[in-house]
Short mmCIF file of the C-alpha atoms (twelve columns), coordinates in Angstrom:
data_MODEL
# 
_entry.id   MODEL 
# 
loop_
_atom_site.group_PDB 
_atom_site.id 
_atom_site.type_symbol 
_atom_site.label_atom_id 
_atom_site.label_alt_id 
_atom_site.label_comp_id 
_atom_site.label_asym_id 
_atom_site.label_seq_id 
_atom_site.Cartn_x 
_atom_site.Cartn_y 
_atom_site.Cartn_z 
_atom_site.pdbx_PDB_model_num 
ATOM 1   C CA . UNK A 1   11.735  -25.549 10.462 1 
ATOM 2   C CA . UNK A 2   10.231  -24.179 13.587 1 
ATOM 3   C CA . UNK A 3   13.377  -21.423 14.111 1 
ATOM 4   C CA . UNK A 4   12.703  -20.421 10.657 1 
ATOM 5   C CA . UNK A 5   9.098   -20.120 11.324 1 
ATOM 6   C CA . UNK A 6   9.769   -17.879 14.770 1 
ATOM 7   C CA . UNK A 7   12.312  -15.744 12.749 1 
ATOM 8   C CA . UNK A 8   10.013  -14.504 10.207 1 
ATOM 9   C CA . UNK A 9   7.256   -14.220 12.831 1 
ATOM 10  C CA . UNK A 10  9.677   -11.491 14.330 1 
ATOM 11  C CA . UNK A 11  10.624  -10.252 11.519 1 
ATOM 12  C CA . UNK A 12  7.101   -9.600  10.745 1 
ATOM 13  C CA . UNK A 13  6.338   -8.374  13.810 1 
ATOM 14  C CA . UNK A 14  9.657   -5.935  13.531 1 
ATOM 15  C CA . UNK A 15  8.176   -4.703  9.862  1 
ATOM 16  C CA . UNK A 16  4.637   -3.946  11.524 1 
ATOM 17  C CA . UNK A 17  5.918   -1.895  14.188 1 
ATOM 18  C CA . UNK A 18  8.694   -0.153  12.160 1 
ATOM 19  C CA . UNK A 19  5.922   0.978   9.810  1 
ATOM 20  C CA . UNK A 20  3.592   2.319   12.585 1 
ATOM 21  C CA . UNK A 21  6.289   4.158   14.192 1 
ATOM 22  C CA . UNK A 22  7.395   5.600   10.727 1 
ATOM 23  C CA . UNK A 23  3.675   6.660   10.087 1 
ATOM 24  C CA . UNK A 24  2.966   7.877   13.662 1 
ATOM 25  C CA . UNK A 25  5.962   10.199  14.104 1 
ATOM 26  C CA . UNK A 26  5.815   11.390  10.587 1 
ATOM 27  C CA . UNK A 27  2.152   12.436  10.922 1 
ATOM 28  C CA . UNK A 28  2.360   14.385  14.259 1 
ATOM 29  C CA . UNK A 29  5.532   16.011  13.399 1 
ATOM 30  C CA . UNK A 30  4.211   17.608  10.295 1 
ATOM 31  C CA . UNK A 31  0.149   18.481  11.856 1 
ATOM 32  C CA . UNK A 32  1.976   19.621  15.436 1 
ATOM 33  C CA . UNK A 33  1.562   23.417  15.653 1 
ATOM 34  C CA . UNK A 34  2.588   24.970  18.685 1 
ATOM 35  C CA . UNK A 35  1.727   28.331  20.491 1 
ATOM 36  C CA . UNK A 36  3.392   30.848  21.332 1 
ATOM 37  C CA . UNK A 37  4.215   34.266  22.486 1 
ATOM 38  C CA . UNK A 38  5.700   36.722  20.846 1 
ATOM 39  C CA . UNK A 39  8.510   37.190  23.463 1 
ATOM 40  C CA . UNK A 40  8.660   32.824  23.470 1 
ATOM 41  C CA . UNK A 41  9.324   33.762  19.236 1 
ATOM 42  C CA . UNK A 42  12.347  36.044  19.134 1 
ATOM 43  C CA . UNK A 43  13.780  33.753  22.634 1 
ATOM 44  C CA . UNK A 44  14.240  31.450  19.386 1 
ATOM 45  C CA . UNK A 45  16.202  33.188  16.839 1 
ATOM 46  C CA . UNK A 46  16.734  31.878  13.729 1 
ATOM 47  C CA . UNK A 47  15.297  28.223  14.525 1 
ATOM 48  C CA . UNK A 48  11.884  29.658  14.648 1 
ATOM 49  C CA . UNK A 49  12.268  31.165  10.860 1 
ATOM 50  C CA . UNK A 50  10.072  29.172  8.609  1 
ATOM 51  C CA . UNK A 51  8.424   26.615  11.630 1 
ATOM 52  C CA . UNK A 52  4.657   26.985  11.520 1 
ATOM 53  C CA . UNK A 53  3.618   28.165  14.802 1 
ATOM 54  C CA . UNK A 54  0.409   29.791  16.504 1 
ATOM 55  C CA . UNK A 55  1.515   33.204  17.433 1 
ATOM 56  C CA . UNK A 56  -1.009  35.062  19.832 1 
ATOM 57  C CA . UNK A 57  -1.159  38.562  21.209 1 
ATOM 58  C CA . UNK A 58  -2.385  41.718  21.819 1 
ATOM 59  C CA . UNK A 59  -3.055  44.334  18.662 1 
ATOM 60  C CA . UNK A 60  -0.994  47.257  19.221 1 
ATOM 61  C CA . UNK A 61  -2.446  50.577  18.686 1 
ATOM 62  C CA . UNK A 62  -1.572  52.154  15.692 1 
ATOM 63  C CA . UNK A 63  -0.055  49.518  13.759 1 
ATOM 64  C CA . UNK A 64  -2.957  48.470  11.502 1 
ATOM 65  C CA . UNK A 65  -2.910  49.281  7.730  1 
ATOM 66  C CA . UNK A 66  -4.470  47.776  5.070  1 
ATOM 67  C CA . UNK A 67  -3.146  47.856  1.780  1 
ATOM 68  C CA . UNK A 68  -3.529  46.528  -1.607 1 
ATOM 69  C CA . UNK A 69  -5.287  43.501  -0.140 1 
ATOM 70  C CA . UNK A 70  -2.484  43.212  2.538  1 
ATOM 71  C CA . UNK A 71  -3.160  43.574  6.123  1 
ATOM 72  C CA . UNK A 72  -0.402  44.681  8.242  1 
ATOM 73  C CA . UNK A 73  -0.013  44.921  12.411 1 
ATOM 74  C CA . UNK A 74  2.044   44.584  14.858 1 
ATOM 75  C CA . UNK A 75  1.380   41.963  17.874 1 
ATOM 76  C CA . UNK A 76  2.506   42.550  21.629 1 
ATOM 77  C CA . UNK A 77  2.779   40.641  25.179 1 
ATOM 78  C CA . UNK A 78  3.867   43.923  26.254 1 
ATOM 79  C CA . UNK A 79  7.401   42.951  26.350 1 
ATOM 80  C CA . UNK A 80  8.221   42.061  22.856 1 
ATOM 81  C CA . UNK A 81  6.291   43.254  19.318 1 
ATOM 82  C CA . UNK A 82  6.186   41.003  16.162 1 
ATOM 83  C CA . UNK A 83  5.283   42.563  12.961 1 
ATOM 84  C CA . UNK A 84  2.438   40.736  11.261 1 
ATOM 85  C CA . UNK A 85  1.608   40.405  7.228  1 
ATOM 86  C CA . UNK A 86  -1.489  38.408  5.952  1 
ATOM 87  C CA . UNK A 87  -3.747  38.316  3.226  1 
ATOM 88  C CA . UNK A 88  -6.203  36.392  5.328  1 
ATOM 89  C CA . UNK A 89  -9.693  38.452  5.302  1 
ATOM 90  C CA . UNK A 90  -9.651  39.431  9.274  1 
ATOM 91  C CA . UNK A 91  -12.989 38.624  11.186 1 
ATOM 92  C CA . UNK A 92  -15.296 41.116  11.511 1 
ATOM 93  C CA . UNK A 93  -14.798 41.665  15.122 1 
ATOM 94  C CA . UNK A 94  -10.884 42.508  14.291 1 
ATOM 95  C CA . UNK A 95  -9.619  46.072  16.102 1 
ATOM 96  C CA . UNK A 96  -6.685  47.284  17.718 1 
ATOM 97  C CA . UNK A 97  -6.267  46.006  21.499 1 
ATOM 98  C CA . UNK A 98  -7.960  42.975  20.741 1 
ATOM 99  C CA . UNK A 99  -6.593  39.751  21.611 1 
ATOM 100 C CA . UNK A 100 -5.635  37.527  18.082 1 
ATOM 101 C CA . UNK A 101 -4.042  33.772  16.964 1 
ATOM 102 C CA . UNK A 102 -2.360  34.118  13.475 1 
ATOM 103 C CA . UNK A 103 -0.943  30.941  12.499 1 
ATOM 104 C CA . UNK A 104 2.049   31.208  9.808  1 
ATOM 105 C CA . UNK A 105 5.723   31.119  9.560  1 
ATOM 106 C CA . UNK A 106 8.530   33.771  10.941 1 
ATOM 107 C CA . UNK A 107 10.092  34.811  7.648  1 
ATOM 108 C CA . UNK A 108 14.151  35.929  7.389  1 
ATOM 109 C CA . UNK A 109 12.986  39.713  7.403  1 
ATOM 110 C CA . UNK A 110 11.590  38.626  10.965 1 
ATOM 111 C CA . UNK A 111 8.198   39.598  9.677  1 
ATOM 112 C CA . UNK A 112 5.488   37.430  10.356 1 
ATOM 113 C CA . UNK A 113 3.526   36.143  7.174  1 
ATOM 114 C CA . UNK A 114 0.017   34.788  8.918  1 
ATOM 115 C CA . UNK A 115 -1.665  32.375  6.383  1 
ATOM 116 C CA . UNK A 116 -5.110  32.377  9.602  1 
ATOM 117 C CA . UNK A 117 -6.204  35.017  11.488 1 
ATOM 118 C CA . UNK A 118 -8.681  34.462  14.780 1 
ATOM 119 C CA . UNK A 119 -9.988  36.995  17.218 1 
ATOM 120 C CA . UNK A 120 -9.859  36.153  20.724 1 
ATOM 121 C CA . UNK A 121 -13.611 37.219  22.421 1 
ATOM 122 C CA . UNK A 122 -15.266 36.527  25.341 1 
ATOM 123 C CA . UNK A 123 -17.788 33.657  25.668 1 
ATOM 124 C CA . UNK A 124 -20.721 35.230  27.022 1 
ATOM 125 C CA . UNK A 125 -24.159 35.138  24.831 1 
ATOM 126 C CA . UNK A 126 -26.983 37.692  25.103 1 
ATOM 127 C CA . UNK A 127 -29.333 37.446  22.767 1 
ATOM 128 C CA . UNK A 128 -30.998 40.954  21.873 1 
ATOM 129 C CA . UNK A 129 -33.538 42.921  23.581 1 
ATOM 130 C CA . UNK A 130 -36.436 43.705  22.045 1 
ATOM 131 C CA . UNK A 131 -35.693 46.794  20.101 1 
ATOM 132 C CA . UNK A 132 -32.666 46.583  20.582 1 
ATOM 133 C CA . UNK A 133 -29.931 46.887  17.478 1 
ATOM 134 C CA . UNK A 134 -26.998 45.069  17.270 1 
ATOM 135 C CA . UNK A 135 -24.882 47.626  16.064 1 
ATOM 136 C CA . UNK A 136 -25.189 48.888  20.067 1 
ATOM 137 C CA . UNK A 137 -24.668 45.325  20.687 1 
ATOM 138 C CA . UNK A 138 -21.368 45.079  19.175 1 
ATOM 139 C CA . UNK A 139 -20.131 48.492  20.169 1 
ATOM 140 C CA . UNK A 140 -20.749 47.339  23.742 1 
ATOM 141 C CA . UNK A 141 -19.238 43.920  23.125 1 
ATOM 142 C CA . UNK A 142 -15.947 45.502  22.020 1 
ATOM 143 C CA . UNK A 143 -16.082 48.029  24.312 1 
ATOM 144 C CA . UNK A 144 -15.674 45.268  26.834 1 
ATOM 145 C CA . UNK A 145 -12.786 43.634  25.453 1 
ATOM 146 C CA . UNK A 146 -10.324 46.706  25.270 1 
# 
């Protein structure tokens, strides 16, 4: 009686950790999104086709068209360029040569389709002068980032 008793104690015991583990690794695989660079994304090949990932960069110069409610660039480390498609609205603060975090999926076409968009800017508040507009705040605040 008291074997019996310890053997479905550790079976218990077995069941209970079992299911953590199951629910644990299951839930960090699927919220776990990593960052990268572009040059980190094509090192990958085809195993980074259709993994969410961070991918963050520099807005090259040129590249930015917006079209039928689809925003197109291209993002560098100044080794490697990734095209980027998204139908996210960009931030307001969104130019070329500014530092940006989509977060999406590498498609087949090797075309990035971003599902977030984020602007990388400094950290530095200043509140206004008196009489001072902030449209010549913001020109000088992305001024400063180029």
């Amino acid at each position: 009686m008291k074997n019996r008793r310890r053997l479905l104690f550790v079976f218990l015991i077995l069941g209970i950790l079992s299911g953590l583990g199951y629910l644990l690794w299951g839930g960090l695989e699927e919220n776990l999104v990593y960052f990268v660079t572009p040059t980190e994304l094509i090192a990958k090949g085809d195993k980074a086709i259709n993994n969410t990932v961070r991918l963050g960069g520099v807005v090259e110069a040129g590249t930015v068209h917006f079209e039928s409610n689809i925003l197109s660039f291209e993002i560098s480390d100044d080794q490697q360029k990734v095209p980027v498609v998204t139908t996210a609205a960009p931030p307001q603060m969104f130019h070329e040569g500014m530092g940006v975090i989509v977060e999406g999926k590498l498609g087949p076409d090797k075309r990035f389709v971003a599902d977030r968009l984020m602007v990388k800017h400094g950290n530095e508040y200043r509140p206004p002068k008196e009489g001072e507009m902030p449209q010549e705040i913001y020109k000088e605040l992305s001024q400063g980032m180029k």
